[in-house]
mmCIF file of N, CA and C in Angstrom:
data_model
loop_
_atom_site.group_PDB
_atom_site.id
_atom_site.type_symbol
_atom_site.label_atom_id
_atom_site.label_comp_id
_atom_site.label_asym_id
_atom_site.label_seq_id
_atom_site.Cartn_x
_atom_site.Cartn_y
_atom_site.Cartn_z
ATOM 1 N N THR S 1 29.577 -17.945 -55.406
ATOM 2 C CA THR S 1 28.487 -18.573 -56.124
ATOM 3 C C THR S 1 27.346 -17.574 -56.310
ATOM 4 N N PHE S 2 26.438 -17.941 -57.177
ATOM 5 C CA PHE S 2 25.303 -17.067 -57.457
ATOM 6 C C PHE S 2 24.455 -16.832 -56.210
ATOM 7 N N LEU S 3 24.255 -17.885 -55.420
ATOM 8 C CA LEU S 3 23.459 -17.763 -54.195
ATOM 9 C C LEU S 3 24.084 -16.766 -53.220
ATOM 10 N N CYS S 4 25.400 -16.772 -53.110
ATOM 11 C CA CYS S 4 26.088 -15.818 -52.230
ATOM 12 C C CYS S 4 25.884 -14.385 -52.717
ATOM 13 N N VAL S 5 25.954 -14.184 -54.023
ATOM 14 C CA VAL S 5 25.763 -12.847 -54.592
ATOM 15 C C VAL S 5 24.347 -12.352 -54.311
ATOM 16 N N VAL S 6 23.354 -13.211 -54.529
ATOM 17 C CA VAL S 6 21.960 -12.833 -54.282
ATOM 18 C C VAL S 6 21.742 -12.543 -52.801
ATOM 19 N N GLY S 7 22.276 -13.394 -51.920
ATOM 20 C CA GLY S 7 22.138 -13.178 -50.479
ATOM 21 C C GLY S 7 22.788 -11.882 -50.035
ATOM 22 N N ASP S 8 23.985 -11.610 -50.544
ATOM 23 C CA ASP S 8 24.679 -10.366 -50.202
ATOM 24 C C ASP S 8 23.885 -9.158 -50.689
ATOM 25 N N GLN S 9 23.347 -9.229 -51.891
ATOM 26 C CA GLN S 9 22.565 -8.112 -52.432
ATOM 27 C C GLN S 9 21.309 -7.870 -51.603
ATOM 28 N N PHE S 10 20.619 -8.946 -51.194
ATOM 29 C CA PHE S 10 19.428 -8.779 -50.365
ATOM 30 C C PHE S 10 19.789 -8.122 -49.038
ATOM 31 N N ALA S 11 20.874 -8.567 -48.411
ATOM 32 C CA ALA S 11 21.294 -7.982 -47.132
ATOM 33 C C ALA S 11 21.590 -6.496 -47.289
ATOM 34 N N ARG S 12 22.258 -6.119 -48.363
ATOM 35 C CA ARG S 12 22.566 -4.698 -48.594
ATOM 36 C C ARG S 12 21.294 -3.885 -48.842
ATOM 37 N N LEU S 13 20.373 -4.439 -49.616
ATOM 38 C CA LEU S 13 19.117 -3.728 -49.873
ATOM 39 C C LEU S 13 18.310 -3.558 -48.595
ATOM 40 N N LYS S 14 18.251 -4.604 -47.788
ATOM 41 C CA LYS S 14 17.489 -4.550 -46.536
ATOM 42 C C LYS S 14 18.073 -3.510 -45.589
ATOM 43 N N LYS S 15 19.382 -3.562 -45.382
ATOM 44 C CA LYS S 15 20.019 -2.632 -44.442
ATOM 45 C C LYS S 15 20.065 -1.210 -44.987
ATOM 46 N N GLY S 16 20.030 -1.068 -46.298
ATOM 47 C CA GLY S 16 20.060 0.254 -46.905
ATOM 48 C C GLY S 16 18.692 0.898 -47.038
ATOM 49 N N ASP S 17 17.642 0.149 -46.784
ATOM 50 C CA ASP S 17 16.271 0.656 -46.900
ATOM 51 C C ASP S 17 15.767 1.047 -45.523
ATOM 52 N N ARG S 18 15.749 2.328 -45.226
ATOM 53 C CA ARG S 18 15.359 2.758 -43.879
ATOM 54 C C ARG S 18 13.900 2.466 -43.573
ATOM 55 N N TYR S 19 13.116 2.113 -44.576
ATOM 56 C CA TYR S 19 11.706 1.795 -44.351
ATOM 57 C C TYR S 19 11.451 0.290 -44.254
ATOM 58 N N PHE S 20 12.501 -0.543 -44.332
ATOM 59 C CA PHE S 20 12.290 -1.985 -44.196
ATOM 60 C C PHE S 20 11.689 -2.231 -42.824
ATOM 61 N N TYR S 21 10.677 -3.084 -42.762
ATOM 62 C CA TYR S 21 9.823 -3.160 -41.582
ATOM 63 C C TYR S 21 10.535 -3.512 -40.281
ATOM 64 N N ASP S 22 11.648 -4.240 -40.316
ATOM 65 C CA ASP S 22 12.239 -4.645 -39.034
ATOM 66 C C ASP S 22 13.483 -3.858 -38.632
ATOM 67 N N LEU S 23 13.784 -2.780 -39.335
ATOM 68 C CA LEU S 23 14.894 -1.930 -38.912
ATOM 69 C C LEU S 23 14.404 -0.965 -37.839
ATOM 70 N N GLY S 24 15.096 -0.923 -36.736
ATOM 71 C CA GLY S 24 14.703 -0.040 -35.640
ATOM 72 C C GLY S 24 15.412 1.300 -35.724
ATOM 73 N N GLY S 25 15.078 2.159 -34.780
ATOM 74 C CA GLY S 25 15.756 3.443 -34.677
ATOM 75 C C GLY S 25 15.308 4.488 -35.674
ATOM 76 N N GLN S 26 14.215 4.254 -36.359
ATOM 77 C CA GLN S 26 13.687 5.219 -37.324
ATOM 78 C C GLN S 26 12.353 5.743 -36.815
ATOM 79 N N PRO S 27 11.974 6.962 -37.210
ATOM 80 C CA PRO S 27 10.641 7.427 -36.829
ATOM 81 C C PRO S 27 9.586 6.461 -37.369
ATOM 82 N N GLY S 28 8.698 6.020 -36.513
ATOM 83 C CA GLY S 28 7.651 5.095 -36.920
ATOM 84 C C GLY S 28 8.066 3.640 -36.926
ATOM 85 N N SER S 29 9.266 3.321 -36.433
ATOM 86 C CA SER S 29 9.701 1.916 -36.379
ATOM 87 C C SER S 29 8.773 1.113 -35.483
ATOM 88 N N PHE S 30 8.613 -0.151 -35.817
ATOM 89 C CA PHE S 30 7.808 -1.040 -34.986
ATOM 90 C C PHE S 30 8.548 -1.341 -33.693
ATOM 91 N N SER S 31 7.785 -1.516 -32.619
ATOM 92 C CA SER S 31 8.372 -1.943 -31.348
ATOM 93 C C SER S 31 8.703 -3.434 -31.447
ATOM 94 N N GLU S 32 9.506 -3.937 -30.512
ATOM 95 C CA GLU S 32 9.855 -5.366 -30.532
ATOM 96 C C GLU S 32 8.618 -6.256 -30.389
ATOM 97 N N PRO S 33 7.668 -5.934 -29.477
ATOM 98 C CA PRO S 33 6.452 -6.761 -29.421
ATOM 99 C C PRO S 33 5.654 -6.735 -30.735
ATOM 100 N N GLN S 34 5.604 -5.592 -31.404
ATOM 101 C CA GLN S 34 4.917 -5.518 -32.689
ATOM 102 C C GLN S 34 5.623 -6.393 -33.728
ATOM 103 N N LEU S 35 6.953 -6.355 -33.746
ATOM 104 C CA LEU S 35 7.705 -7.190 -34.684
ATOM 105 C C LEU S 35 7.454 -8.671 -34.426
ATOM 106 N N GLN S 36 7.363 -9.051 -33.159
ATOM 107 C CA GLN S 36 7.087 -10.452 -32.836
ATOM 108 C C GLN S 36 5.722 -10.873 -33.374
ATOM 109 N N GLU S 37 4.739 -9.991 -33.279
ATOM 110 C CA GLU S 37 3.411 -10.316 -33.806
ATOM 111 C C GLU S 37 3.416 -10.371 -35.328
ATOM 112 N N ILE S 38 4.153 -9.478 -35.969
ATOM 113 C CA ILE S 38 4.260 -9.509 -37.431
ATOM 114 C C ILE S 38 4.869 -10.832 -37.874
ATOM 115 N N ARG S 39 5.873 -11.300 -37.149
ATOM 116 C CA ARG S 39 6.532 -12.563 -37.498
ATOM 117 C C ARG S 39 5.618 -13.769 -37.286
ATOM 118 N N ARG S 40 4.609 -13.633 -36.457
ATOM 119 C CA ARG S 40 3.642 -14.722 -36.256
ATOM 120 C C ARG S 40 2.683 -14.848 -37.431
ATOM 121 N N ALA S 41 2.524 -13.775 -38.182
ATOM 122 C CA ALA S 41 1.592 -13.785 -39.311
ATOM 123 C C ALA S 41 2.077 -14.784 -40.363
ATOM 124 N N SER S 42 1.145 -15.364 -41.077
ATOM 125 C CA SER S 42 1.505 -16.338 -42.108
ATOM 126 C C SER S 42 0.549 -16.206 -43.289
ATOM 127 N N TRP S 43 0.984 -16.754 -44.404
ATOM 128 C CA TRP S 43 0.123 -16.753 -45.582
ATOM 129 C C TRP S 43 -1.132 -17.575 -45.321
ATOM 130 N N ALA S 44 -0.996 -18.619 -44.525
ATOM 131 C CA ALA S 44 -2.165 -19.432 -44.168
ATOM 132 C C ALA S 44 -3.200 -18.578 -43.438
ATOM 133 N N ARG S 45 -2.765 -17.723 -42.512
ATOM 134 C CA ARG S 45 -3.687 -16.856 -41.778
ATOM 135 C C ARG S 45 -4.327 -15.850 -42.726
ATOM 136 N N VAL S 46 -3.561 -15.308 -43.662
ATOM 137 C CA VAL S 46 -4.114 -14.368 -44.647
ATOM 138 C C VAL S 46 -5.206 -15.056 -45.462
ATOM 139 N N LEU S 47 -4.952 -16.295 -45.897
ATOM 140 C CA LEU S 47 -5.962 -17.040 -46.651
ATOM 141 C C LEU S 47 -7.213 -17.279 -45.814
ATOM 142 N N CYS S 48 -7.023 -17.702 -44.573
ATOM 143 C CA CYS S 48 -8.170 -17.971 -43.695
ATOM 144 C C CYS S 48 -9.019 -16.715 -43.482
ATOM 145 N N ASP S 49 -8.358 -15.600 -43.247
ATOM 146 C CA ASP S 49 -9.076 -14.376 -42.894
ATOM 147 C C ASP S 49 -9.690 -13.648 -44.080
ATOM 148 N N ASN S 50 -9.202 -13.908 -45.288
ATOM 149 C CA ASN S 50 -9.623 -13.091 -46.422
ATOM 150 C C ASN S 50 -10.238 -13.858 -47.578
ATOM 151 N N SER S 51 -10.427 -15.144 -47.436
ATOM 152 C CA SER S 51 -11.033 -15.944 -48.502
ATOM 153 C C SER S 51 -12.416 -16.413 -48.074
ATOM 154 N N ASP S 52 -13.320 -16.425 -49.020
ATOM 155 C CA ASP S 52 -14.665 -16.917 -48.743
ATOM 156 C C ASP S 52 -14.674 -18.442 -48.776
ATOM 157 N N ASN S 53 -15.416 -19.021 -47.878
ATOM 158 C CA ASN S 53 -15.673 -20.467 -47.861
ATOM 159 C C ASN S 53 -14.439 -21.339 -47.654
ATOM 160 N N ILE S 54 -13.419 -20.836 -46.995
ATOM 161 C CA ILE S 54 -12.278 -21.678 -46.635
ATOM 162 C C ILE S 54 -12.370 -21.941 -45.142
ATOM 163 N N GLN S 55 -12.510 -23.211 -44.781
ATOM 164 C CA GLN S 55 -12.571 -23.583 -43.369
ATOM 165 C C GLN S 55 -11.241 -24.138 -42.874
ATOM 166 N N ALA S 56 -10.415 -24.656 -43.784
ATOM 167 C CA ALA S 56 -9.137 -25.247 -43.391
ATOM 168 C C ALA S 56 -8.103 -24.993 -44.486
ATOM 169 N N VAL S 57 -6.864 -24.863 -44.058
ATOM 170 C CA VAL S 57 -5.747 -24.648 -44.982
ATOM 171 C C VAL S 57 -4.495 -25.235 -44.331
ATOM 172 N N GLN S 58 -3.535 -25.685 -45.154
ATOM 173 C CA GLN S 58 -2.315 -26.204 -44.563
ATOM 174 C C GLN S 58 -1.520 -25.050 -43.940
ATOM 175 N N PRO S 59 -0.926 -25.242 -42.758
ATOM 176 C CA PRO S 59 -0.206 -24.173 -42.061
ATOM 177 C C PRO S 59 0.930 -23.566 -42.881
ATOM 178 N N LEU S 60 1.649 -24.373 -43.625
ATOM 179 C CA LEU S 60 2.686 -23.872 -44.527
ATOM 180 C C LEU S 60 2.059 -23.825 -45.917
ATOM 181 N N ALA S 61 1.384 -22.720 -46.202
ATOM 182 C CA ALA S 61 0.493 -22.636 -47.357
ATOM 183 C C ALA S 61 1.193 -22.838 -48.697
ATOM 184 N N PHE S 62 2.475 -22.548 -48.786
ATOM 185 C CA PHE S 62 3.183 -22.699 -50.051
ATOM 186 C C PHE S 62 3.785 -24.088 -50.232
ATOM 187 N N GLN S 63 3.599 -24.969 -49.245
ATOM 188 C CA GLN S 63 4.137 -26.323 -49.350
ATOM 189 C C GLN S 63 2.996 -27.329 -49.464
ATOM 190 N N LEU S 64 3.262 -28.412 -50.178
ATOM 191 C CA LEU S 64 2.265 -29.468 -50.326
ATOM 192 C C LEU S 64 2.057 -30.187 -49.001
ATOM 193 N N THR S 65 0.892 -30.768 -48.871
ATOM 194 C CA THR S 65 0.644 -31.577 -47.683
ATOM 195 C C THR S 65 1.350 -32.913 -47.844
ATOM 196 N N GLY S 66 1.813 -33.457 -46.732
ATOM 197 C CA GLY S 66 2.438 -34.774 -46.733
ATOM 198 C C GLY S 66 1.507 -35.750 -46.040
ATOM 199 N N SER S 67 1.957 -36.968 -45.842
ATOM 200 C CA SER S 67 1.100 -37.964 -45.201
ATOM 201 C C SER S 67 0.711 -37.529 -43.793
ATOM 202 N N GLN S 68 1.642 -36.994 -43.024
ATOM 203 C CA GLN S 68 1.317 -36.485 -41.690
ATOM 204 C C GLN S 68 1.809 -35.061 -41.496
ATOM 205 N N PHE S 69 2.569 -34.563 -42.440
ATOM 206 C CA PHE S 69 3.176 -33.244 -42.319
ATOM 207 C C PHE S 69 2.358 -32.204 -43.081
ATOM 208 N N ASN S 70 2.106 -31.080 -42.461
ATOM 209 C CA ASN S 70 1.442 -29.945 -43.101
ATOM 210 C C ASN S 70 0.013 -30.265 -43.536
ATOM 211 N N GLN S 71 -0.695 -31.014 -42.739
ATOM 212 C CA GLN S 71 -2.096 -31.333 -43.028
ATOM 213 C C GLN S 71 -2.956 -30.084 -42.834
ATOM 214 N N PRO S 72 -4.018 -29.915 -43.623
ATOM 215 C CA PRO S 72 -4.898 -28.760 -43.443
ATOM 216 C C PRO S 72 -5.395 -28.657 -42.000
ATOM 217 N N ALA S 73 -5.396 -27.428 -41.507
ATOM 218 C CA ALA S 73 -5.830 -27.162 -40.135
ATOM 219 C C ALA S 73 -7.031 -26.229 -40.172
ATOM 220 N N ASP S 74 -7.890 -26.368 -39.197
ATOM 221 C CA ASP S 74 -9.081 -25.529 -39.074
ATOM 222 C C ASP S 74 -8.661 -24.071 -38.895
ATOM 223 N N CYS S 75 -9.231 -23.198 -39.697
ATOM 224 C CA CYS S 75 -8.909 -21.770 -39.609
ATOM 225 C C CYS S 75 -9.284 -21.175 -38.254
ATOM 226 N N ARG S 76 -10.227 -21.790 -37.561
ATOM 227 C CA ARG S 76 -10.660 -21.273 -36.259
ATOM 228 C C ARG S 76 -9.844 -21.834 -35.107
ATOM 229 N N GLY S 77 -8.980 -22.802 -35.382
ATOM 230 C CA GLY S 77 -8.207 -23.461 -34.334
ATOM 231 C C GLY S 77 -6.897 -22.751 -34.026
ATOM 232 N N PRO S 78 -6.132 -23.305 -33.081
ATOM 233 C CA PRO S 78 -4.901 -22.662 -32.614
ATOM 234 C C PRO S 78 -3.666 -22.937 -33.472
ATOM 235 N N ILE S 79 -3.766 -23.832 -34.446
ATOM 236 C CA ILE S 79 -2.573 -24.202 -35.213
ATOM 237 C C ILE S 79 -2.102 -23.060 -36.109
ATOM 238 N N ILE S 80 -3.035 -22.303 -36.651
ATOM 239 C CA ILE S 80 -2.693 -21.146 -37.486
ATOM 240 C C ILE S 80 -2.954 -19.905 -36.629
ATOM 241 N N PRO S 81 -1.908 -19.348 -35.995
ATOM 242 C CA PRO S 81 -2.119 -18.276 -35.019
ATOM 243 C C PRO S 81 -2.570 -16.963 -35.653
ATOM 244 N N ARG S 82 -3.287 -16.206 -34.857
ATOM 245 C CA ARG S 82 -3.716 -14.863 -35.250
ATOM 246 C C ARG S 82 -2.800 -13.847 -34.578
ATOM 247 N N PRO S 83 -2.282 -12.883 -35.319
ATOM 248 C CA PRO S 83 -1.492 -11.829 -34.677
ATOM 249 C C PRO S 83 -2.380 -10.985 -33.760
ATOM 250 N N ASN S 84 -1.809 -10.506 -32.676
ATOM 251 C CA ASN S 84 -2.513 -9.642 -31.735
ATOM 252 C C ASN S 84 -2.402 -8.200 -32.218
ATOM 253 N N LEU S 85 -3.456 -7.699 -32.829
ATOM 254 C CA LEU S 85 -3.427 -6.343 -33.380
ATOM 255 C C LEU S 85 -3.646 -5.269 -32.323
ATOM 256 N N GLN S 86 -3.904 -5.668 -31.083
ATOM 257 C CA GLN S 86 -4.075 -4.696 -30.000
ATOM 258 C C GLN S 86 -2.797 -3.895 -29.765
ATOM 259 N N LEU S 87 -1.664 -4.418 -30.177
ATOM 260 C CA LEU S 87 -0.397 -3.714 -29.989
ATOM 261 C C LEU S 87 -0.329 -2.423 -30.802
ATOM 262 N N TRP S 88 -1.210 -2.265 -31.786
ATOM 263 C CA TRP S 88 -1.233 -1.056 -32.604
ATOM 264 C C TRP S 88 -2.364 -0.116 -32.188
ATOM 265 N N ARG S 89 -3.179 -0.526 -31.255
ATOM 266 C CA ARG S 89 -4.325 0.270 -30.850
ATOM 267 C C ARG S 89 -3.872 1.577 -30.204
ATOM 268 N N GLY S 90 -4.469 2.660 -30.615
ATOM 269 C CA GLY S 90 -4.180 3.962 -30.035
ATOM 270 C C GLY S 90 -2.860 4.560 -30.472
ATOM 271 N N GLU S 91 -2.186 3.927 -31.419
ATOM 272 C CA GLU S 91 -0.912 4.450 -31.880
ATOM 273 C C GLU S 91 -1.153 5.567 -32.884
ATOM 274 N N ARG S 92 -0.441 6.636 -32.708
ATOM 275 C CA ARG S 92 -0.603 7.786 -33.589
ATOM 276 C C ARG S 92 0.265 7.604 -34.831
ATOM 277 N N VAL S 93 -0.307 7.864 -35.984
ATOM 278 C CA VAL S 93 0.411 7.728 -37.248
ATOM 279 C C VAL S 93 0.611 9.103 -37.849
ATOM 280 N N GLY S 94 1.829 9.354 -38.315
ATOM 281 C CA GLY S 94 2.128 10.609 -38.995
ATOM 282 C C GLY S 94 2.433 11.649 -38.052
#
């Protein structure tokens, strides 16, 4: 099916791209703790941190809010987690 072809192509592109962010064993690869923090990041957090005058956003930013599901959450609260950027502190680049 078309979906299988697209999925197979994405897998080949990902594994064939030595700079894809979660492939290990390359110079400059992210550590496992860094990858875990990257995976915690969300579009909702990006909106909260980089938009003016937004106090709340739904945690799954690309999905509509439901009656009780995906209700807007306070950007300052724990529902939309902040990645711990301390894992990159003092890391030498290049």
